Coordinates of C-alpha atoms in Angstrom, one line a residue:
M1204 CA -43.4 -4.6 15.0
S1205 CA -41.0 -6.3 12.6
A1206 CA -38.6 -4.3 10.5
K1207 CA -39.1 -4.3 6.8
P1208 CA -36.4 -6.6 5.5
I1209 CA -33.4 -5.5 3.4
R1210 CA -31.7 -8.3 1.5
L1211 CA -28.5 -7.8 3.3
L1212 CA -25.9 -10.0 1.5
A1213 CA -27.6 -9.5 -1.9
S1214 CA -27.5 -5.8 -1.3
F1215 CA -23.8 -5.9 -0.3
L1216 CA -23.1 -7.7 -3.5
T1217 CA -25.2 -5.3 -5.6
V1218 CA -23.5 -2.2 -4.2
G1219 CA -20.1 -4.0 -4.2
G1220 CA -20.5 -5.2 -7.8
W1221 CA -21.4 -1.7 -9.1
T1222 CA -18.6 -0.2 -7.0
M1223 CA -16.2 -2.8 -8.4
A1224 CA -17.3 -1.7 -11.9
S1225 CA -16.7 1.9 -11.0
R1226 CA -13.3 1.2 -9.4
V1227 CA -12.1 -0.9 -12.4
L1228 CA -13.1 1.9 -14.7
G1229 CA -11.5 4.2 -12.3
F1230 CA -8.3 2.3 -12.7
A1231 CA -8.6 2.7 -16.5
R1232 CA -9.1 6.4 -15.9
E1233 CA -6.0 6.7 -13.6
I1234 CA -4.0 4.6 -16.0
L1235 CA -4.8 7.1 -18.8
I1236 CA -4.2 10.1 -16.6
L1237 CA -0.7 8.8 -15.6
A1238 CA 0.1 7.7 -19.2
L1239 CA -1.1 10.8 -21.0
I1240 CA -0.3 13.4 -18.3
G1241 CA 2.0 11.8 -15.9
P1242 CA 3.3 12.9 -12.4
G1243 CA 4.4 16.5 -12.4
V1244 CA 3.2 20.1 -12.5
I1245 CA -0.1 19.5 -14.4
L1246 CA -1.2 16.4 -12.5
D1247 CA -0.3 18.0 -9.2
A1248 CA -2.5 21.0 -10.1
F1249 CA -5.3 18.7 -11.3
V1250 CA -5.3 16.6 -8.1
A1251 CA -5.4 19.7 -5.9
A1252 CA -8.2 21.2 -7.9
F1253 CA -10.3 18.0 -8.1
R1254 CA -9.9 17.5 -4.3
L1255 CA -11.8 20.8 -3.6
P1256 CA -15.3 19.6 -4.8
N1257 CA -14.6 16.2 -3.2
L1258 CA -13.7 17.9 0.0
F1259 CA -16.9 19.8 0.2
R1260 CA -18.9 16.9 -1.1
R1261 CA -18.0 15.0 2.1
F1262 CA -19.4 17.9 4.1
F1263 CA -22.7 18.4 2.2
A1264 CA -23.3 15.0 0.6
E1265 CA -22.0 11.7 1.9
G1266 CA -21.1 13.2 5.3
A1267 CA -24.3 14.8 6.5
F1268 CA -26.8 12.7 4.5
N1269 CA -25.5 9.2 5.0
A1270 CA -25.0 9.9 8.7
A1271 CA -28.1 12.0 9.5
F1272 CA -30.6 12.0 6.7
V1273 CA -30.7 8.2 6.0
P1274 CA -31.5 7.1 9.6
M1275 CA -34.1 9.8 9.9
Y1276 CA -35.7 9.0 6.6
S1277 CA -35.5 5.2 7.3
K1278 CA -37.3 5.6 10.6
R1279 CA -40.1 7.7 9.0
A1280 CA -40.5 5.2 6.2
E1281 CA -40.6 2.4 8.8
G1282 CA -43.3 4.2 10.7
D1283 CA -45.2 5.6 7.7
E1284 CA -44.5 9.2 8.8
D1285 CA -44.4 11.1 5.4
A1286 CA -40.8 10.3 4.7
N1287 CA -41.0 11.7 1.2
G1288 CA -42.3 15.1 2.4
F1289 CA -39.3 15.2 4.8
A1290 CA -37.0 14.3 1.9
A1291 CA -38.5 17.1 -0.3
D1292 CA -37.8 19.7 2.4
A1293 CA -34.3 18.4 2.8
L1294 CA -33.7 18.7 -1.0
S1295 CA -34.9 22.3 -1.1
G1296 CA -32.6 23.3 1.8
L1297 CA -29.6 21.5 0.5
L1298 CA -30.0 23.1 -3.0
L1299 CA -30.0 26.6 -1.5
V1300 CA -26.9 25.9 0.7
V1301 CA -24.8 24.3 -2.0
L1302 CA -25.7 26.9 -4.6
A1303 CA -24.4 29.6 -2.2
L1304 CA -21.3 27.5 -1.6
V1305 CA -20.5 27.1 -5.3
G1306 CA -20.8 30.9 -5.8
L1307 CA -18.4 31.6 -3.0
G1308 CA -16.0 28.9 -4.1
M1309 CA -15.8 30.3 -7.6
V1310 CA -15.0 33.8 -6.2
F1311 CA -12.5 32.7 -3.6
M1312 CA -10.8 29.9 -5.5
P1313 CA -7.3 31.3 -5.1
A1314 CA -7.8 31.3 -1.3
L1315 CA -9.0 27.7 -1.4
V1316 CA -6.0 26.5 -3.4
W1317 CA -3.6 28.3 -1.1
A1318 CA -5.3 26.8 2.0
T1319 CA -5.2 23.2 0.6
A1320 CA -1.9 23.3 -1.4
E1321 CA 0.2 26.0 0.2
G1322 CA 3.4 24.5 -1.3
F1323 CA 2.2 25.6 -4.8
R1324 CA 2.4 29.3 -4.0
D1325 CA 5.8 30.0 -5.5
D1326 CA 5.5 28.0 -8.8
A1327 CA 3.3 27.5 -11.8
R1328 CA 1.1 25.0 -10.1
F1329 CA -0.8 27.6 -8.2
D1330 CA -2.4 29.5 -11.1
I1331 CA -3.0 26.3 -13.0
A1332 CA -4.8 24.8 -10.0
V1333 CA -7.0 27.9 -9.6
G1334 CA -8.1 27.7 -13.2
Y1335 CA -8.8 24.0 -13.0
G1336 CA -10.7 24.5 -9.7
R1337 CA -13.1 26.9 -11.3
I1338 CA -14.0 24.4 -13.9
V1339 CA -14.6 21.4 -11.6
F1340 CA -16.0 23.0 -8.5
P1341 CA -19.6 23.1 -9.7
Y1342 CA -19.5 19.2 -9.6
I1343 CA -20.3 19.5 -5.9
L1344 CA -23.8 20.9 -6.6
F1345 CA -24.8 17.9 -8.7
M1346 CA -23.2 15.4 -6.5
S1347 CA -24.7 16.8 -3.3
L1348 CA -28.2 16.5 -4.8
A1349 CA -27.4 13.1 -6.2
A1350 CA -26.3 12.0 -2.7
L1351 CA -29.7 12.9 -1.3
F1352 CA -31.6 10.9 -4.0
S1353 CA -29.2 8.0 -3.4
G1354 CA -29.9 8.1 0.3
V1355 CA -33.6 7.9 -0.4
L1356 CA -33.2 5.0 -2.7
N1357 CA -30.9 3.1 -0.3
A1358 CA -33.3 3.6 2.6
N1359 CA -36.0 2.0 0.4
G1360 CA -33.8 -1.0 -0.3
R1361 CA -33.0 0.1 -3.9
F1362 CA -29.3 0.1 -4.1
A1363 CA -28.5 -0.5 -7.8
A1364 CA -29.0 3.0 -9.3
A1365 CA -27.2 4.8 -6.6
A1366 CA -24.3 2.3 -6.7
A1367 CA -24.2 2.6 -10.5
A1368 CA -24.1 6.4 -10.7
P1369 CA -20.3 6.8 -10.0
V1370 CA -19.6 4.6 -13.1
L1371 CA -20.8 7.5 -15.2
L1372 CA -18.0 9.8 -14.0
N1373 CA -15.3 7.2 -15.1
I1374 CA -17.0 6.5 -18.4
L1375 CA -17.2 10.2 -19.3
A1376 CA -13.7 10.9 -18.1
I1377 CA -12.2 8.0 -20.1
S1378 CA -14.1 8.9 -23.2
A1379 CA -13.1 12.6 -22.9
M1380 CA -9.4 11.8 -22.6
V1381 CA -9.4 9.3 -25.4
L1382 CA -11.2 11.7 -27.7
G1383 CA -8.9 14.5 -26.7
Y1384 CA -5.9 12.4 -27.4
F1385 CA -7.1 11.3 -30.9
V1386 CA -8.2 14.7 -32.0
G1387 CA -4.9 16.2 -30.8
G1388 CA -6.4 18.4 -28.1
D1389 CA -5.2 19.3 -24.6
V1390 CA -6.1 16.0 -22.8
I1391 CA -6.3 17.7 -19.4
R1392 CA -8.9 20.2 -20.6
W1393 CA -11.1 17.4 -22.0
L1394 CA -10.8 15.7 -18.6
L1395 CA -11.7 18.8 -16.6
W1396 CA -14.9 19.6 -18.6
A1397 CA -16.0 16.0 -18.4
I1398 CA -16.3 16.2 -14.6
P1399 CA -19.2 18.7 -14.2
L1400 CA -20.9 16.9 -17.1
A1401 CA -20.6 13.7 -15.2
G1402 CA -22.2 15.3 -12.2
V1403 CA -25.3 16.2 -14.3
A1404 CA -25.4 12.6 -15.6
Q1405 CA -25.2 11.1 -12.1
L1406 CA -27.9 13.3 -10.7
S1407 CA -30.1 12.5 -13.7
L1408 CA -29.7 8.8 -13.2
V1409 CA -30.7 8.7 -9.5
W1410 CA -33.5 11.3 -9.9
V1411 CA -35.1 9.2 -12.7
A1412 CA -34.6 6.0 -10.6
A1413 CA -36.4 7.7 -7.6
D1414 CA -39.3 8.7 -9.9
R1415 CA -39.6 5.2 -11.3
A1416 CA -39.7 3.9 -7.7
G1417 CA -42.6 6.1 -7.0
I1418 CA -40.6 8.6 -4.9
R1419 CA -41.3 12.0 -6.6
L1420 CA -39.1 14.7 -5.0
R1421 CA -39.0 18.2 -6.4
P1422 CA -37.3 21.3 -4.9
G1423 CA -39.4 24.1 -3.6
R1424 CA -39.2 27.1 -1.3
P1425 CA -36.9 26.0 1.7
R1426 CA -38.8 25.7 5.0
W1427 CA -37.3 25.9 8.4
T1428 CA -39.4 23.1 10.0
P1429 CA -38.7 21.3 13.3
E1430 CA -37.7 18.3 11.2
M1431 CA -35.1 20.4 9.3
K1432 CA -33.8 21.9 12.5
H1433 CA -33.3 18.4 13.9
L1434 CA -31.6 17.3 10.6
V1435 CA -29.2 20.1 10.9
A1436 CA -28.5 19.4 14.6
V1437 CA -27.8 15.8 13.8
G1438 CA -26.1 16.4 10.4
L1439 CA -23.7 19.2 11.4
P1440 CA -21.5 17.1 13.7
A1441 CA -21.6 14.3 11.0
A1442 CA -20.6 16.8 8.3
L1443 CA -17.8 18.1 10.6
A1444 CA -16.6 14.5 11.4
N1445 CA -16.4 13.8 7.7
G1446 CA -14.8 17.2 7.2
V1447 CA -12.1 16.1 9.7
V1448 CA -11.3 13.1 7.5
Q1449 CA -11.0 15.4 4.5
I1450 CA -8.8 17.8 6.5
N1451 CA -6.5 14.8 7.1
L1452 CA -6.3 14.5 3.3
V1453 CA -5.6 18.2 2.9
V1454 CA -2.9 18.0 5.6
G1455 CA -1.3 15.3 3.6
Q1456 CA -1.5 17.3 0.4
L1457 CA 0.0 20.3 2.2
V1458 CA 3.0 18.2 3.3
A1459 CA 3.3 16.5 -0.1
S1460 CA 3.1 19.8 -2.0
Q1461 CA 6.5 20.7 -0.8
T1462 CA 7.9 18.0 -3.2
E1463 CA 7.2 18.2 -6.9
G1464 CA 5.4 15.0 -8.0
A1465 CA 4.6 13.8 -4.5
V1466 CA 0.9 14.9 -4.7
S1467 CA 0.7 12.8 -7.9
W1468 CA 2.4 9.7 -6.3
L1469 CA 0.1 9.8 -3.2
F1470 CA -2.9 10.3 -5.5
A1471 CA -2.0 7.2 -7.5
A1472 CA -1.4 5.0 -4.4
D1473 CA -4.6 6.3 -2.9
R1474 CA -6.6 5.3 -6.0
L1475 CA -5.2 1.7 -5.9
Y1476 CA -6.0 1.0 -2.2
Q1477 CA -9.4 2.7 -2.6
L1478 CA -10.5 -0.3 -4.7
P1479 CA -11.1 -2.7 -1.8
L1480 CA -12.1 0.2 0.5
G1481 CA -14.8 1.2 -2.0
V1482 CA -16.0 -2.2 -3.0
V1483 CA -16.1 -3.7 0.5
G1484 CA -16.1 -0.9 3.1
I1485 CA -18.3 1.7 1.5
A1486 CA -20.7 -0.9 0.1
V1487 CA -21.1 -2.5 3.5
G1488 CA -21.5 0.8 5.2
I1489 CA -24.2 2.0 2.7
V1490 CA -26.3 -1.1 3.2
L1491 CA -25.7 -1.5 7.0
L1492 CA -26.9 2.0 8.0
P1493 CA -30.5 1.7 6.9
E1494 CA -30.6 -1.9 8.0
L1495 CA -29.5 -1.0 11.6
S1496 CA -31.8 2.0 11.7
R1497 CA -34.8 -0.2 10.8
R1498 CA -33.8 -3.0 13.2
L1499 CA -33.4 -0.6 16.1
K1500 CA -36.6 1.2 15.3
A1501 CA -38.4 -2.1 15.5
D1502 CA -36.5 -3.0 18.8
E1503 CA -34.8 -6.0 17.1
T1504 CA -31.5 -5.9 19.0
E1505 CA -30.4 -9.4 18.3
A1506 CA -31.1 -9.2 14.6
A1507 CA -29.2 -5.9 14.5
R1508 CA -26.2 -7.6 16.1
H1509 CA -26.4 -10.5 13.7
S1510 CA -26.4 -8.0 10.7
Y1511 CA -23.5 -6.2 12.2
S1512 CA -21.4 -9.3 12.7
R1513 CA -22.2 -10.8 9.3
A1514 CA -21.3 -7.6 7.7
G1515 CA -18.0 -7.7 9.6
E1516 CA -17.2 -11.2 8.4
F1517 CA -17.9 -10.3 4.8
A1518 CA -15.8 -7.2 5.0
M1519 CA -12.8 -8.7 6.7
A1520 CA -12.8 -11.8 4.6
L1521 CA -12.3 -9.6 1.5
T1522 CA -10.3 -6.8 3.0
I1523 CA -7.5 -8.5 4.8
P1524 CA -6.1 -10.5 1.9
C1525 CA -6.2 -7.4 -0.3
A1526 CA -4.1 -5.5 2.4
V1527 CA -1.6 -8.4 2.6
A1528 CA -1.2 -8.4 -1.2
F1529 CA -0.6 -4.6 -1.3
V1530 CA 2.1 -5.1 1.3
V1531 CA 3.9 -8.0 -0.2
I1532 CA 3.7 -7.2 -4.0
P1533 CA 3.1 -3.4 -4.3
L1534 CA 5.7 -2.8 -7.0
P1535 CA 4.4 -5.5 -9.5
L1536 CA 0.9 -4.1 -9.0
V1537 CA 1.9 -0.5 -9.5
S1538 CA 4.2 -1.1 -12.5
V1539 CA 1.6 -3.0 -14.4
M1540 CA -1.2 -0.6 -13.6
Y1541 CA 0.6 2.7 -14.1
E1542 CA 4.1 2.4 -15.6
R1543 CA 3.7 3.6 -19.2
G1544 CA 3.8 6.8 -21.2
A1545 CA 4.6 9.7 -18.9
T1546 CA 5.0 7.5 -15.8
D1547 CA 8.4 5.8 -15.5
A1548 CA 10.0 3.2 -13.2
E1549 CA 11.1 5.8 -10.6
D1550 CA 7.5 6.9 -10.3
S1551 CA 6.4 3.3 -9.8
V1552 CA 8.8 2.8 -6.9
A1553 CA 7.5 5.9 -5.2
I1554 CA 3.9 5.0 -5.7
A1555 CA 4.5 1.4 -4.5
A1556 CA 6.1 2.6 -1.3
A1557 CA 3.1 4.8 -0.5
L1558 CA 0.7 1.9 -1.4
A1559 CA 2.4 -0.5 1.0
I1560 CA 2.0 2.0 3.9
Y1561 CA -1.6 2.8 3.1
A1562 CA -2.3 -1.0 3.0
L1563 CA -1.4 -1.4 6.6
G1564 CA -4.3 0.9 7.5
L1565 CA -6.8 -0.6 5.0
P1566 CA -8.6 -2.9 7.6
A1567 CA -9.0 0.1 9.9
F1568 CA -10.5 2.2 7.1
V1569 CA -13.0 -0.6 6.4
L1570 CA -13.8 -1.2 10.1
Q1571 CA -14.7 2.5 10.4
K1572 CA -17.4 2.0 7.7
L1573 CA -18.8 -0.8 9.9
Q1574 CA -18.5 1.0 13.2
Q1575 CA -19.9 4.4 12.3
P1576 CA -23.5 3.1 11.5
L1577 CA -23.7 1.9 15.1
F1578 CA -23.7 5.6 16.1
F1579 CA -25.5 7.1 13.1
A1580 CA -28.4 4.7 13.3
R1581 CA -29.1 6.2 16.8
E1582 CA -28.6 9.7 15.4
D1583 CA -25.5 10.1 17.5
T1584 CA -23.1 12.0 15.3
K1585 CA -21.4 14.0 18.0
S1586 CA -19.3 11.0 19.3
P1587 CA -17.8 10.2 16.0
F1588 CA -17.0 13.9 15.5
R1589 CA -15.1 14.0 18.8
Y1590 CA -13.1 10.8 17.9
A1591 CA -12.4 12.3 14.5
L1592 CA -10.8 15.4 16.1
V1593 CA -8.4 13.1 18.0
A1594 CA -7.6 11.2 14.9
M1595 CA -7.0 14.6 13.1
A1596 CA -4.6 15.6 15.8
V1597 CA -2.7 12.4 15.4
N1598 CA -2.6 12.7 11.6
G1599 CA -1.4 16.3 11.7
G1600 CA 1.2 15.6 14.3
L1601 CA 2.7 12.6 12.4
A1602 CA 2.4 14.2 8.9
F1603 CA 4.4 17.3 9.9
G1604 CA 6.5 15.6 12.6
L1605 CA 7.8 12.8 10.4
L1606 CA 8.4 15.1 7.3
P1607 CA 12.0 15.8 8.3
V1608 CA 12.6 12.1 8.9
I1609 CA 10.9 10.3 6.0
G1610 CA 10.0 13.2 3.7
W1611 CA 6.9 13.1 1.5
L1612 CA 5.9 9.6 2.7
S1613 CA 4.9 11.0 6.1
P1614 CA 1.3 11.7 5.0
A1615 CA 0.8 8.0 4.2
V1616 CA 2.2 6.9 7.6
A1617 CA 0.1 9.5 9.3
A1618 CA -3.1 8.4 7.5
T1619 CA -2.5 4.8 8.4
C1620 CA -1.9 5.5 12.1
S1621 CA -4.8 7.9 12.5
A1622 CA -7.1 5.3 10.9
W1623 CA -6.3 2.8 13.6
V1624 CA -6.7 5.4 16.3
M1625 CA -10.2 6.3 14.9
S1626 CA -11.3 2.7 14.7
G1627 CA -10.1 2.0 18.2
L1628 CA -12.0 5.0 19.6
L1629 CA -15.2 4.0 17.7
A1630 CA -14.9 0.5 19.2
L1631 CA -14.5 1.9 22.7
G1632 CA -17.2 4.4 22.4
A1633 CA -19.7 1.9 21.0
R1634 CA -19.5 -0.1 24.2
Q1635 CA -22.3 2.1 25.6
Y1636 CA -24.7 0.4 23.2
G1637 CA -24.3 -3.0 24.8
E1638 CA -24.2 -6.4 23.0
V1639 CA -25.5 -5.0 19.7
A1640 CA -22.2 -3.2 19.2
K1641 CA -20.1 -6.2 19.8
F1642 CA -19.1 -8.7 17.2
D1643 CA -20.4 -12.2 18.1
N1644 CA -18.3 -15.3 18.7
Q1645 CA -18.7 -16.6 15.1
F1646 CA -17.1 -13.4 13.8
R1647 CA -14.2 -13.6 16.3
S1648 CA -13.5 -17.2 15.4
R1649 CA -13.6 -16.6 11.7
L1650 CA -11.5 -13.5 11.9
I1651 CA -8.6 -15.6 13.3
R1652 CA -9.0 -18.0 10.5
V1653 CA -9.1 -15.2 7.9
L1654 CA -5.8 -13.9 9.3
V1655 CA -4.2 -17.3 9.1
A1656 CA -5.4 -17.9 5.5
A1657 CA -4.3 -14.4 4.4
A1658 CA -0.8 -14.7 6.0
T1659 CA -0.3 -18.1 4.3
M1660 CA -1.4 -16.6 1.0
G1661 CA 0.9 -13.6 1.5
A1662 CA 4.0 -15.8 2.2
A1663 CA 3.3 -17.9 -0.9
V1664 CA 2.7 -14.9 -3.2
W1665 CA 5.9 -13.2 -1.9
T1666 CA 7.9 -16.4 -2.6
L1667 CA 6.4 -16.7 -6.1
A1668 CA 7.1 -13.1 -6.8
L1669 CA 10.8 -13.7 -6.1
A1670 CA 10.8 -16.6 -8.5
L1671 CA 9.1 -14.5 -11.2
N1672 CA 11.3 -11.5 -10.6
G1673 CA 12.8 -11.5 -14.1
A1674 CA 9.4 -11.8 -15.8
L1675 CA 7.9 -9.0 -13.6
H1676 CA 10.5 -6.6 -14.9
A1677 CA 10.1 -7.5 -18.6
D1678 CA 8.1 -5.2 -20.8
Y1679 CA 5.4 -7.6 -21.8
W1680 CA 5.9 -10.6 -19.6
R1681 CA 5.1 -8.6 -16.5
Y1682 CA 1.4 -8.6 -17.3
L1683 CA 1.3 -12.4 -17.5
A1684 CA 3.4 -12.7 -14.4
L1685 CA 1.1 -10.4 -12.4
I1686 CA -1.9 -12.4 -13.5
V1687 CA -0.2 -15.6 -12.3
L1688 CA 0.6 -13.9 -8.9
I1689 CA -3.0 -12.7 -8.5
G1690 CA -4.6 -15.9 -9.6
A1691 CA -2.4 -18.0 -7.4
G1692 CA -3.2 -15.8 -4.4
I1693 CA -6.9 -15.9 -5.0
I1694 CA -7.0 -19.7 -5.4
L1695 CA -4.7 -20.3 -2.4
Y1696 CA -6.7 -18.0 -0.1
G1697 CA -10.0 -19.5 -1.3
V1698 CA -8.9 -23.1 -0.7
I1699 CA -7.2 -22.5 2.6
G1700 CA -10.0 -20.2 3.8
Q1701 CA -12.7 -22.8 3.0
K1702 CA -10.6 -25.6 4.5
I1703 CA -10.0 -24.0 7.9
G1704 CA -13.5 -22.4 8.1
A1705 CA -12.6 -18.7 7.5
F1706 CA -15.7 -18.6 5.4
R1707 CA -18.3 -20.9 3.9
L1708 CA -19.3 -20.4 0.3
S1709 CA -22.4 -22.4 0.9
E1710 CA -23.6 -19.8 3.5
F1711 CA -23.2 -17.0 1.0
K1712 CA -25.2 -19.0 -1.6
G1713 CA -27.9 -19.7 1.0
A1714 CA -28.1 -16.1 2.1
M1715 CA -28.5 -15.0 -1.5
R1716 CA -31.4 -17.5 -2.1
R1717 CA -33.1 -16.3 1.1
G1718 CA -32.4 -12.6 0.4

């Protein structure tokens, strides 16, 4: 039996393209937030409040359903085993659980804020964050259901609608802030109410897309079937593993909340390095999971290894140069993106320092998105959970241990170190799956060439930044100077990479034509 094909590279680019659009609009959103609100009490409170629905979303949406639901649904679809009936039962159960969670969260919001931002307890940020949290927390309901519909669409090789949905959050958030600013209202309030509205819009988009694809799912009375029992058994460790990742973020927030403005600085740096992580890592992971699940169901081991290795090439060829750029020119990037309005030069220096540290862990964060599907495609969610516990211990130890030494930057160092620990453990654990879990010789050869091309680009861009130092600190010339830096880096990396065989553009074009 041959697996139903997924247009692998074309799908990477579809998801990556929409994710790029979302992240670019996300930059516009963060630029407006930092310009109109700025680092400080209000933004610290907003970041803490908005992290709560995102924290639980990883448990009940991307966590459990990308790891457990998608492989189970994909295998049923591959074997014509009433996959949509299984999805409808999952939808009903998820709706019940998340509704209960939202109700509890609204009641116990002060406890949630205290648990995730304990440093707020003695100042105005605490009560503000509680109020904000009660506005944005229902977002988790819409996003959890949207994640299930997105998983169904992805498993059927339809990636566009699910990848486009996050764009709506940024469009609505930007529109709300601009409107609030021009009508003279409280910008933060406009932003807060835009978030649950965006959740409704995102759910509507993927629900309609599923209907149009002939996948008609409606919630009904939850049923505790053997399939649902198996989904929970597989999904619970996955949800806990993703929860550990979120706990790492909460630990960082707990440490940063001791310093006013630090939560905002780390938030701004995180949003910047999330661009390549989202465009490359998340896009590759979303496409690779159903692809591996189908290949393994059809016993196509060599094809699965090929997909894994080519995904790795694509990811590293785009991620490593981004990481190098974040390390060598963080301040020009940050100052152009964020330094205006309520965000000043001192804020830019702080954000740039955090960005450079996060960048050192960027390849590890992306590798995890490649490595985890090796486990999830086999419905092994317990191993990644155990590895995540180790990474959590490393993160917590470094975040609190380094606080007296390097202050509020310790969460960034801890996150970077724990990311490499997690990636290393995943690589060691995947050895049990044999050759399919090993990158092939072509990947290893090209990885060395990518490193050479990226290092050469980094040295050249750093030298050019020194030459343009005056322009990079001028009010208007800094925009043109940054464009020159980025353009020179892209061209140099592309030319050198093509010349030494780090990648072949002709192969990408051929793969696109073949699908």
